[in-house]
Each structure stands twice: as C-alpha cells, then as structure tokens.
mmCIF file of N, CA and C in Angstrom:
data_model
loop_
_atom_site.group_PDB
_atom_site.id
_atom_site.type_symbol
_atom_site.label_atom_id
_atom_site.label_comp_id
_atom_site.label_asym_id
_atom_site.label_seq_id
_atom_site.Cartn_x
_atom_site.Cartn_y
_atom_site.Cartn_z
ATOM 1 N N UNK L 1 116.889 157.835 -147.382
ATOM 2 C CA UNK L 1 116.486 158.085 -146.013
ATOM 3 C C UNK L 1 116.959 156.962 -145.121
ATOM 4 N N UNK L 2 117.487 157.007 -143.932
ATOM 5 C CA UNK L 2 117.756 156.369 -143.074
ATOM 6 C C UNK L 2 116.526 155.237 -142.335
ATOM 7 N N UNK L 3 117.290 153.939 -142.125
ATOM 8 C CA UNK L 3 116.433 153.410 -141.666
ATOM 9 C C UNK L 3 116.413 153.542 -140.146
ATOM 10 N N UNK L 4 117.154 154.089 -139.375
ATOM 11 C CA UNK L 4 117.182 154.403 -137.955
ATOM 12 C C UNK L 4 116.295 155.505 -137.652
ATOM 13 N N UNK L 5 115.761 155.573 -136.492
ATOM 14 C CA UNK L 5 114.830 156.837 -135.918
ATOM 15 C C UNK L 5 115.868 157.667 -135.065
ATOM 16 N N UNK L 6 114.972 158.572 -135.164
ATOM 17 C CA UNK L 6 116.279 159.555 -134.566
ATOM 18 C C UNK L 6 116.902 158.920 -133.062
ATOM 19 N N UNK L 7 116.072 158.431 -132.324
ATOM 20 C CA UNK L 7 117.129 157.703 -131.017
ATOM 21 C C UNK L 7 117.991 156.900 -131.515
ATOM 22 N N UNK L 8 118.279 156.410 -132.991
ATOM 23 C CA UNK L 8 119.345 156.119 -132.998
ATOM 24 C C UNK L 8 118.961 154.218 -133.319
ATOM 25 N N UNK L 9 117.902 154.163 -132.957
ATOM 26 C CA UNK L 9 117.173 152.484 -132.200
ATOM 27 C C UNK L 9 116.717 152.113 -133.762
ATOM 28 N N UNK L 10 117.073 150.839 -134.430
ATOM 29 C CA UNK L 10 116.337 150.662 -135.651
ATOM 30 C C UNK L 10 114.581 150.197 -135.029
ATOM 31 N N UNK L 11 114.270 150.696 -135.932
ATOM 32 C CA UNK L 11 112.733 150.749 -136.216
ATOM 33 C C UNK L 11 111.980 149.327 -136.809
ATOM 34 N N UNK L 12 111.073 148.738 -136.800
ATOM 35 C CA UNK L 12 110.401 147.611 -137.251
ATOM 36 C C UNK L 12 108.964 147.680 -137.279
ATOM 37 N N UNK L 13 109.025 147.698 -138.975
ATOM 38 C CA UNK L 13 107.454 147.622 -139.030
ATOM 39 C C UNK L 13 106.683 146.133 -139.109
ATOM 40 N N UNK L 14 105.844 146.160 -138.510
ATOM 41 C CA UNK L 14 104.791 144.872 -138.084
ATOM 42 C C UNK L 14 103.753 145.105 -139.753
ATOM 43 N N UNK L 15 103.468 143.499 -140.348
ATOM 44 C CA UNK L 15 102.346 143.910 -140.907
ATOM 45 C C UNK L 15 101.102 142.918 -140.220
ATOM 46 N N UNK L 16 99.998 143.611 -140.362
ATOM 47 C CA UNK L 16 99.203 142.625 -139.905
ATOM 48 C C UNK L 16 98.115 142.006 -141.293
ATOM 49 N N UNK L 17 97.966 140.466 -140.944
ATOM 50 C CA UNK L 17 97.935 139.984 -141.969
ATOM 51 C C UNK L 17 96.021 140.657 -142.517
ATOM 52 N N UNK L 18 95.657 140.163 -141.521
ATOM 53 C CA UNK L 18 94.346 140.895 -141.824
ATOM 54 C C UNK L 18 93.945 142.186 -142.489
ATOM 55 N N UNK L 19 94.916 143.021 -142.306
ATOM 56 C CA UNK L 19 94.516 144.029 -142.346
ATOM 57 C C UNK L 19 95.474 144.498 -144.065
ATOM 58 N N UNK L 20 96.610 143.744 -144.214
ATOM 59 C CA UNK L 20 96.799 143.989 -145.383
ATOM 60 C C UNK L 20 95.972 143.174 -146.519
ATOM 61 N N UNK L 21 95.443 141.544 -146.442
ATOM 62 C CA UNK L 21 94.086 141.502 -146.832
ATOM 63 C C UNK L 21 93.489 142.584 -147.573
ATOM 64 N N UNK L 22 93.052 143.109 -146.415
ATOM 65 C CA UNK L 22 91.799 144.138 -146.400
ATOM 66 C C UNK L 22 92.641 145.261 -147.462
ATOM 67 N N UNK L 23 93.523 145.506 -147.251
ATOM 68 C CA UNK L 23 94.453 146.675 -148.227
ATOM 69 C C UNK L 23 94.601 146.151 -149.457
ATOM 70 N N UNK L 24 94.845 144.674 -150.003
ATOM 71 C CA UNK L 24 94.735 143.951 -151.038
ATOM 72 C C UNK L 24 93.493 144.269 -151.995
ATOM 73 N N UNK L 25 92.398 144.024 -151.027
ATOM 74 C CA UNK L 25 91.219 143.907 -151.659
ATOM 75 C C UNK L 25 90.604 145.634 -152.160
ATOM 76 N N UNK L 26 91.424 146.511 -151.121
ATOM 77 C CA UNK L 26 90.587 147.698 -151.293
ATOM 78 C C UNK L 26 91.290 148.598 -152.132
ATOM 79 N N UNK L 27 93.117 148.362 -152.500
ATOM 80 C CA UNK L 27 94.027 149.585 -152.812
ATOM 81 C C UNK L 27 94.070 148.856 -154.114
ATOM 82 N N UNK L 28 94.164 149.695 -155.088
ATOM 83 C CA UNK L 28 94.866 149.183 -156.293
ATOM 84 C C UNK L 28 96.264 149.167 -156.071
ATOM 85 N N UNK L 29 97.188 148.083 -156.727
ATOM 86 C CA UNK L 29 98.734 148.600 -156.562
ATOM 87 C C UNK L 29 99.623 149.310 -156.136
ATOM 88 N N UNK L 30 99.038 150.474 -157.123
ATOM 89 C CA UNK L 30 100.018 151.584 -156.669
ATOM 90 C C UNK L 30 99.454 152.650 -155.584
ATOM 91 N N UNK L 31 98.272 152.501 -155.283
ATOM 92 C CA UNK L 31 97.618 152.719 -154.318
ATOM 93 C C UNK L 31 98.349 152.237 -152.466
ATOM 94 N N UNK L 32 98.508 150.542 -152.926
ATOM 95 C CA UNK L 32 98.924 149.928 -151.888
ATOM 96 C C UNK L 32 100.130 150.118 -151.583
ATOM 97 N N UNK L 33 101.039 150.793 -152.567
ATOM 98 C CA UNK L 33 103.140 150.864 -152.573
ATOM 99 C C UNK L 33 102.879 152.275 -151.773
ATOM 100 N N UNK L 34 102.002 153.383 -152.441
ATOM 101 C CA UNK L 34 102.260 154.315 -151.295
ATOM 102 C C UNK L 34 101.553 154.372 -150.226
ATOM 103 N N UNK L 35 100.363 153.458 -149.860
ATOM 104 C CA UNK L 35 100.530 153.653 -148.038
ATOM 105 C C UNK L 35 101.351 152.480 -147.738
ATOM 106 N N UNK L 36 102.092 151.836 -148.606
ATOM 107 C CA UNK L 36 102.839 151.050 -147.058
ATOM 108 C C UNK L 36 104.231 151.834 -147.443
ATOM 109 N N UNK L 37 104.596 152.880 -148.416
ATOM 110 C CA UNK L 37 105.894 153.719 -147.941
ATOM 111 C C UNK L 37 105.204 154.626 -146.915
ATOM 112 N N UNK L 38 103.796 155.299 -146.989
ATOM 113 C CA UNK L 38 103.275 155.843 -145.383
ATOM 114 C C UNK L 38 103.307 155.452 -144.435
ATOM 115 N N UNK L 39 103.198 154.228 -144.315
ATOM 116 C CA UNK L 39 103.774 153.253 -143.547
ATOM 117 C C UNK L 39 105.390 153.399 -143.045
ATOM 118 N N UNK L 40 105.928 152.863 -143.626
ATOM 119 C CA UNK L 40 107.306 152.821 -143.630
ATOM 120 C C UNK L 40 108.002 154.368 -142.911
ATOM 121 N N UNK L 41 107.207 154.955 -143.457
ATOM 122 C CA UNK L 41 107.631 156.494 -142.939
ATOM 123 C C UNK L 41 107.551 157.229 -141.472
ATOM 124 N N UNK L 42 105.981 156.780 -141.477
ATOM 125 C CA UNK L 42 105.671 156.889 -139.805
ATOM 126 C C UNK L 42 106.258 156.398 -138.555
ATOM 127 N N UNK L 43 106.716 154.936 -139.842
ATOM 128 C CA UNK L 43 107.881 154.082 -138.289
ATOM 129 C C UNK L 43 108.778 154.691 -138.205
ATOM 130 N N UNK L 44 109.519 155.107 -139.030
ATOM 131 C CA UNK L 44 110.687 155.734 -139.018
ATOM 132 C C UNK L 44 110.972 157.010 -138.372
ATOM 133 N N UNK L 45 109.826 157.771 -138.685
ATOM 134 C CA UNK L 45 109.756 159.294 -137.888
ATOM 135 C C UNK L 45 109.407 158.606 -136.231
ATOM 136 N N UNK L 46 109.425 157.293 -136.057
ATOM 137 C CA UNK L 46 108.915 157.232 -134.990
ATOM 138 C C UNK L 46 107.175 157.983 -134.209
ATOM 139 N N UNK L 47 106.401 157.862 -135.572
ATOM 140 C CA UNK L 47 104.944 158.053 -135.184
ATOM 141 C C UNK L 47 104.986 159.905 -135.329
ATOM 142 N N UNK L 48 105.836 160.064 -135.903
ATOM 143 C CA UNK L 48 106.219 161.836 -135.901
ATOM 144 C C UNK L 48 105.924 162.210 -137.171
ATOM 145 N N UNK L 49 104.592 161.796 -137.668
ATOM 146 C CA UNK L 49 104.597 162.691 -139.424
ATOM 147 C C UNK L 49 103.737 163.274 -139.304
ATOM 148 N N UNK L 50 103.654 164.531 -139.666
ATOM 149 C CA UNK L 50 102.609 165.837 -139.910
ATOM 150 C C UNK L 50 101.977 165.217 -141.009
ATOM 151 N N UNK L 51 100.973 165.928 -140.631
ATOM 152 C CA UNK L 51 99.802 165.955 -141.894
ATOM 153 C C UNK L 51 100.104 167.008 -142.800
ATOM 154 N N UNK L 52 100.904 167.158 -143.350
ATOM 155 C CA UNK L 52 101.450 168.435 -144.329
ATOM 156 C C UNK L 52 101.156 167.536 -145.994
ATOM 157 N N UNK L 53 100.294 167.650 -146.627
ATOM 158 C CA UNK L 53 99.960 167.362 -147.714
ATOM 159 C C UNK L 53 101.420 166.950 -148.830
ATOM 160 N N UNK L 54 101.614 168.368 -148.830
ATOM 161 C CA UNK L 54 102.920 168.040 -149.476
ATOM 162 C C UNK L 54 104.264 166.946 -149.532
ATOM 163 N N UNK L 55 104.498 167.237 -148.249
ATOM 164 C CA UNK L 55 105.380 166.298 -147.456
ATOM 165 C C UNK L 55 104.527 164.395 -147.499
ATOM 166 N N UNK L 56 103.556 164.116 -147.542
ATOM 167 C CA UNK L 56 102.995 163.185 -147.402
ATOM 168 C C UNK L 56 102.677 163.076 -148.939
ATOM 169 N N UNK L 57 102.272 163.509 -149.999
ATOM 170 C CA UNK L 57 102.685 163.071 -151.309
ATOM 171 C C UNK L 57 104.143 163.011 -151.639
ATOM 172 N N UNK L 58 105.271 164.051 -151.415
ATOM 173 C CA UNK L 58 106.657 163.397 -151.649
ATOM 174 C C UNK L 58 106.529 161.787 -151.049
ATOM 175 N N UNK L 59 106.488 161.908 -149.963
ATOM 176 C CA UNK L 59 106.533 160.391 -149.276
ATOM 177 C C UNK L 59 106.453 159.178 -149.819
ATOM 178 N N UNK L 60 105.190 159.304 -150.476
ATOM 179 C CA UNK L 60 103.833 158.676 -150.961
ATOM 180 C C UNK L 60 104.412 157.955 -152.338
ATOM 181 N N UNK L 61 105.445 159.475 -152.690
ATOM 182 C CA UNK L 61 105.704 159.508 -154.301
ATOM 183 C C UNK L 61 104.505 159.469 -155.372
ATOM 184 N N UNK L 62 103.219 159.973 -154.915
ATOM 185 C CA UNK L 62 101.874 160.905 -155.766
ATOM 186 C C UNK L 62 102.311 161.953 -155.938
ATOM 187 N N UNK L 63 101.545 162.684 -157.042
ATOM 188 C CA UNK L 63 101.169 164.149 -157.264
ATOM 189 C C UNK L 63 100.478 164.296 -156.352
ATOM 190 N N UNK L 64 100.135 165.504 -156.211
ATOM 191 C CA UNK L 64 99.250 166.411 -155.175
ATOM 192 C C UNK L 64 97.763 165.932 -155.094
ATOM 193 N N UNK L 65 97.516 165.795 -156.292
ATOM 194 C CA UNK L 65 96.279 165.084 -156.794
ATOM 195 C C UNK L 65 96.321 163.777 -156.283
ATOM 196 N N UNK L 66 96.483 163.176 -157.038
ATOM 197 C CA UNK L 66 96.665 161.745 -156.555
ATOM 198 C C UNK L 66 96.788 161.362 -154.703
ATOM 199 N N UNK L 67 97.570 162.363 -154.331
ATOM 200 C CA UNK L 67 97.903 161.658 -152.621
ATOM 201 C C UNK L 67 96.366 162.221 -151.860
ATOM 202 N N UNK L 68 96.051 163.425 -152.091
ATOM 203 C CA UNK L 68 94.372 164.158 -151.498
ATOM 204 C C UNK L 68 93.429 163.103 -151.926
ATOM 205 N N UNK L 69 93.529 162.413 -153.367
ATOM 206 C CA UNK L 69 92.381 160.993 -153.570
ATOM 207 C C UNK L 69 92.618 159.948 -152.187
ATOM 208 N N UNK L 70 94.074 159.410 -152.584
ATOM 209 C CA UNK L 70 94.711 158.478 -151.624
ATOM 210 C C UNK L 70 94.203 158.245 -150.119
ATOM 211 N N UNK L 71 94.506 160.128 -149.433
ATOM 212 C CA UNK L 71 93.996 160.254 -148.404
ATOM 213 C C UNK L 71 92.950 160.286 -147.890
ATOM 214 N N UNK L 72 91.847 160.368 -148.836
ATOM 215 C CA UNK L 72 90.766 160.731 -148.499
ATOM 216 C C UNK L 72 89.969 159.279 -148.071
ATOM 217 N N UNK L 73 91.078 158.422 -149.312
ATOM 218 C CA UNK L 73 90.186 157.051 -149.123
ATOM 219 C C UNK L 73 90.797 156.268 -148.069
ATOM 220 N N UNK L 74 92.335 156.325 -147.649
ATOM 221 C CA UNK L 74 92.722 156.083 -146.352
ATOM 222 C C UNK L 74 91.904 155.778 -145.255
ATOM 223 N N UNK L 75 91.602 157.131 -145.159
ATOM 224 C CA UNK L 75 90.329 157.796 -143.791
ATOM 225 C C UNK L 75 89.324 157.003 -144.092
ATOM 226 N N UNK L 76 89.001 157.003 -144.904
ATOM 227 C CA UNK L 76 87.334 156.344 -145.128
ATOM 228 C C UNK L 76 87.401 155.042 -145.227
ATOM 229 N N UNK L 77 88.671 154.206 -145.475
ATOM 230 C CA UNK L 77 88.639 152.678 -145.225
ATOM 231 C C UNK L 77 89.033 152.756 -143.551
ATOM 232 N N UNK L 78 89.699 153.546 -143.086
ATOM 233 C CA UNK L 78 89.914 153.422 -141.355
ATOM 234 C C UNK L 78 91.499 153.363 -141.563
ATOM 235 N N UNK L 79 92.531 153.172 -142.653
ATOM 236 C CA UNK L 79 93.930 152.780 -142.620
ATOM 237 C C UNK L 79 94.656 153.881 -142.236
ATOM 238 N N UNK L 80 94.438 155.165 -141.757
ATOM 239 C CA UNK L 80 95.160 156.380 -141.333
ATOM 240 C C UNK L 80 94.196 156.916 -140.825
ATOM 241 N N UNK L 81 94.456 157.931 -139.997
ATOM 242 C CA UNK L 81 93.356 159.220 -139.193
ATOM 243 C C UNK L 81 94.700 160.322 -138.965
ATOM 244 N N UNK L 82 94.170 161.716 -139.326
ATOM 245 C CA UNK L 82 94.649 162.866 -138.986
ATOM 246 C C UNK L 82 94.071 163.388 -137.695
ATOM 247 N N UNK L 83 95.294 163.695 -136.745
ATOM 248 C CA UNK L 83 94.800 164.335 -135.833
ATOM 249 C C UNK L 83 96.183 165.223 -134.910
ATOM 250 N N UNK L 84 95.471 166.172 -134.381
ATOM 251 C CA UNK L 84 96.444 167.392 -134.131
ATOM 252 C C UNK L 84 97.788 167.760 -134.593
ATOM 253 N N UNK L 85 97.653 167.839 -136.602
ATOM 254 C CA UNK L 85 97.910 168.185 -137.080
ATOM 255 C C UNK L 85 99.287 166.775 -137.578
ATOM 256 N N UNK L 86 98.625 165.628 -137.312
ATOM 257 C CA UNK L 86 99.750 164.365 -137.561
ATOM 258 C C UNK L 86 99.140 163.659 -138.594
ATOM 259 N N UNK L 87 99.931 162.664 -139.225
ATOM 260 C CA UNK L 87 99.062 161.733 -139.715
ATOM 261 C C UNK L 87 99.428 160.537 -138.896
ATOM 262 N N UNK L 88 98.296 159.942 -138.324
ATOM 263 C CA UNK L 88 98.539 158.480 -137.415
ATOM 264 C C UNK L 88 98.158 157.492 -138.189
ATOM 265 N N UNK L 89 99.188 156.377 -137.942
ATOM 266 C CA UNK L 89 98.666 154.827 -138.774
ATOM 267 C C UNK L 89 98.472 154.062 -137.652
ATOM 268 N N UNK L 90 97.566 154.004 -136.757
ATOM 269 C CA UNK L 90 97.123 153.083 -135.334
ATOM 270 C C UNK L 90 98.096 151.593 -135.615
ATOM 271 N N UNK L 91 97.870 150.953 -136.975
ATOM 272 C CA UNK L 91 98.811 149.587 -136.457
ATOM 273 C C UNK L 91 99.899 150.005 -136.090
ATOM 274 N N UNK L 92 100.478 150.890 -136.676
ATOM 275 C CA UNK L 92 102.128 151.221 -136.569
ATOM 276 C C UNK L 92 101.997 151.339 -135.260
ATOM 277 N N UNK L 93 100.925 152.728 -134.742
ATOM 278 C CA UNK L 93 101.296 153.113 -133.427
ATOM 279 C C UNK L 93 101.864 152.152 -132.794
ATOM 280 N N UNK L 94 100.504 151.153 -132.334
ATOM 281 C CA UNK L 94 100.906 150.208 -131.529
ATOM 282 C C UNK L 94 102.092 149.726 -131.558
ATOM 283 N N UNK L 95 102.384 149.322 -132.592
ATOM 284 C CA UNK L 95 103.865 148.800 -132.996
ATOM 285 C C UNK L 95 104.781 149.526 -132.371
ATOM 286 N N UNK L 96 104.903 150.825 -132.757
ATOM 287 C CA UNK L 96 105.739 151.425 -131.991
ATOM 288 C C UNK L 96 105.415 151.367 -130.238
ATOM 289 N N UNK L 97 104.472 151.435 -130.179
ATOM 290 C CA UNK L 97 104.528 151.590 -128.746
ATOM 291 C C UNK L 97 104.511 150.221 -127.552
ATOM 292 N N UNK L 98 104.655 148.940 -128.715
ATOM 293 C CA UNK L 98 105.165 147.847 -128.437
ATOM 294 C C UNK L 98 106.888 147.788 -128.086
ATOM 295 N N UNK L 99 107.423 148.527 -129.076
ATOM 296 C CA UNK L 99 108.868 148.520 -129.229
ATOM 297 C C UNK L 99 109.388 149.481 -128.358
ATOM 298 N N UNK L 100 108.997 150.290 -128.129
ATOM 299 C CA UNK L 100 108.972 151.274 -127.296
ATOM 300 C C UNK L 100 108.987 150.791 -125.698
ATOM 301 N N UNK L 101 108.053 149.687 -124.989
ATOM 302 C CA UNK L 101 107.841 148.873 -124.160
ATOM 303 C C UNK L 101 109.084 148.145 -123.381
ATOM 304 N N UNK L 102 109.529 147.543 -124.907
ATOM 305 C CA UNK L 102 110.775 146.096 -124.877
ATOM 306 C C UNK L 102 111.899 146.836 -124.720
ATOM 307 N N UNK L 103 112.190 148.333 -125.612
ATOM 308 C CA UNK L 103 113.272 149.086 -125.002
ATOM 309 C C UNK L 103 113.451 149.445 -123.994
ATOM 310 N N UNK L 104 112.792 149.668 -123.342
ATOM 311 C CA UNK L 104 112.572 150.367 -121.887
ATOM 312 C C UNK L 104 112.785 149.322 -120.456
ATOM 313 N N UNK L 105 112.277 147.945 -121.181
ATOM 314 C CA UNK L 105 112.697 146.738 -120.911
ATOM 315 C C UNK L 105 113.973 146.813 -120.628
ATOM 316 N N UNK L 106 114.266 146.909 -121.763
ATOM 317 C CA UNK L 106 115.869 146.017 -122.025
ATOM 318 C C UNK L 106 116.553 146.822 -120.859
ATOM 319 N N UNK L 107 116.344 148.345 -121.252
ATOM 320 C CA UNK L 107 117.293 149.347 -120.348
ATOM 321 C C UNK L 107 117.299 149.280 -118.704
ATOM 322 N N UNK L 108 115.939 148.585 -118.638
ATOM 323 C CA UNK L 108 116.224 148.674 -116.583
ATOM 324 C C UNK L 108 116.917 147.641 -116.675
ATOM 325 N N UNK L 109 116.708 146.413 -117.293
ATOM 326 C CA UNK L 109 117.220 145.305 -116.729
ATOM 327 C C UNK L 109 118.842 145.561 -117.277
ATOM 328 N N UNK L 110 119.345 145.964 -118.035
ATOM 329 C CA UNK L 110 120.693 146.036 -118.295
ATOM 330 C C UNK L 110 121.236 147.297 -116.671
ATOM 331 N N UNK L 111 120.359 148.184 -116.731
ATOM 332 C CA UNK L 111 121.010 149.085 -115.804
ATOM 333 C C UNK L 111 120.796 147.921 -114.023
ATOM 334 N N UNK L 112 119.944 147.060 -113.736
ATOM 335 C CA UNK L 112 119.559 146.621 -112.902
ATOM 336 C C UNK L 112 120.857 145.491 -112.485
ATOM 337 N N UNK L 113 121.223 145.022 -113.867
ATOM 338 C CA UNK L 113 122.470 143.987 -113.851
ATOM 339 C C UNK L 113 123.951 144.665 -114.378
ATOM 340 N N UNK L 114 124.153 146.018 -114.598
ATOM 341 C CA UNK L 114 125.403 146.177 -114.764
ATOM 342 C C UNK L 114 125.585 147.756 -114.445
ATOM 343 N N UNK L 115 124.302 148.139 -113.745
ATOM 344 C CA UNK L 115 124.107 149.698 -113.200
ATOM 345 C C UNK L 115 124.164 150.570 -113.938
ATOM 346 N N UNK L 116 124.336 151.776 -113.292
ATOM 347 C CA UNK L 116 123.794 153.293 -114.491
ATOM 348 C C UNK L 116 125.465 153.593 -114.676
ATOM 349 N N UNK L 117 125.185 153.876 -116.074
ATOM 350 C CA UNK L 117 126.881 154.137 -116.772
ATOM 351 C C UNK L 117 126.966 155.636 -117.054
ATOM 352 N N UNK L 118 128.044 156.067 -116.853
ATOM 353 C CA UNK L 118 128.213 157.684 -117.252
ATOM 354 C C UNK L 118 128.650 157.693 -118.243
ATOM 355 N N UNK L 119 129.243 156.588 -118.609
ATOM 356 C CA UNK L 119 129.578 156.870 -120.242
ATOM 357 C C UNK L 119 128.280 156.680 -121.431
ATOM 358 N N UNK L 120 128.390 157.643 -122.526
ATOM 359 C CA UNK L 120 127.174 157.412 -123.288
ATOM 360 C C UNK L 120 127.967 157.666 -124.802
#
C-alpha cells in the first residue's frame, strides 16, 4: 500500500507519548501492532476508513474474531470510536487536521508570493 494519500501529499503519523503509554500498559503486543497498523491506515486514507469489519481486520491483519475482540476493547479504552459508519482515531484526526492547516498554509503563501498558476 502506498504511503501517499490520495492528494498525492505524504501523510505523517504523530504518536503521542502518553497515550501510547497507556496502549503499552493496556494492549498486549499483538494487540498493539494492529491498532497502530489502524493507525497507520486511517492516516493514509486520510481519516477515510469505514467501519466495515472485514476491511478493518484485513488491515489489522486479525481474523474476524480476533479484530470484533480488538474493537470492542478499542472503544472501551477510548483509542477509536465508530461513527457514521467510519472508524475515527481522534489523535490521528487531529493530526490530520493539523497537516491539513500547514498545507493550506503553505498554498496561500506560495500563491501570495508567486500567484495562481494554470499549470498543474
């Protein structure tokens, strides 16, 4: 899988120290390798992953079994929430929507100092 998001923009995941701590203390191992490839994934889709079970154990690299345990305990430590039909990882969000910020940045001030280009 590509490490670029679909705009094309590489992606960067933030960890926060606290909070992987807290993932230390609460995930067993292999517990902890597949949410931070859930991790890894969400940045990449750019905050765009369905809650599709299936698709989120491939991810995960669990059985079916195994990722419905996973998830369940996700939710209940606070490290993911499903909602309208996504799976959200709030640190990432932010993250993304930090990076998201600095791009948007970059682009006025480049268009502000060398104007709007028709070439793309």
């Amino acid at each position: 899988s590509s490490a670029r998001a679909k705009s094309g923009r590489t992606r960067y995941v933030r960890l926060f120290p606290e909070r992987v701590f807290y993932m230390l203390d609460q995930l067993t191992e292999r517990e902890l390798a597949a949410a931070l490839r859930l991790s890894l994934a969400y940045v990449i889709a750019d905050g765009d992953l369905p809650a599709d079970d299936r698709r989120l154990a491939s991810v995960t690299k669990l059985s079916a079994k195994a990722w419905a345990e996973l998830r369940d305990k996700l939710l209940l430590l606070g490290l993911g929430r499903m909602e309208a039909g996504q799976w959200i990882d709030d640190d990432q969000l932010a993250n993304l929507k930090i990076q998201r910020r600095v791009s948007e940045a970059g682009k006025r001030a480049a268009t502000a100092r060398w104007g709007a280009s028709d070439a793309a």
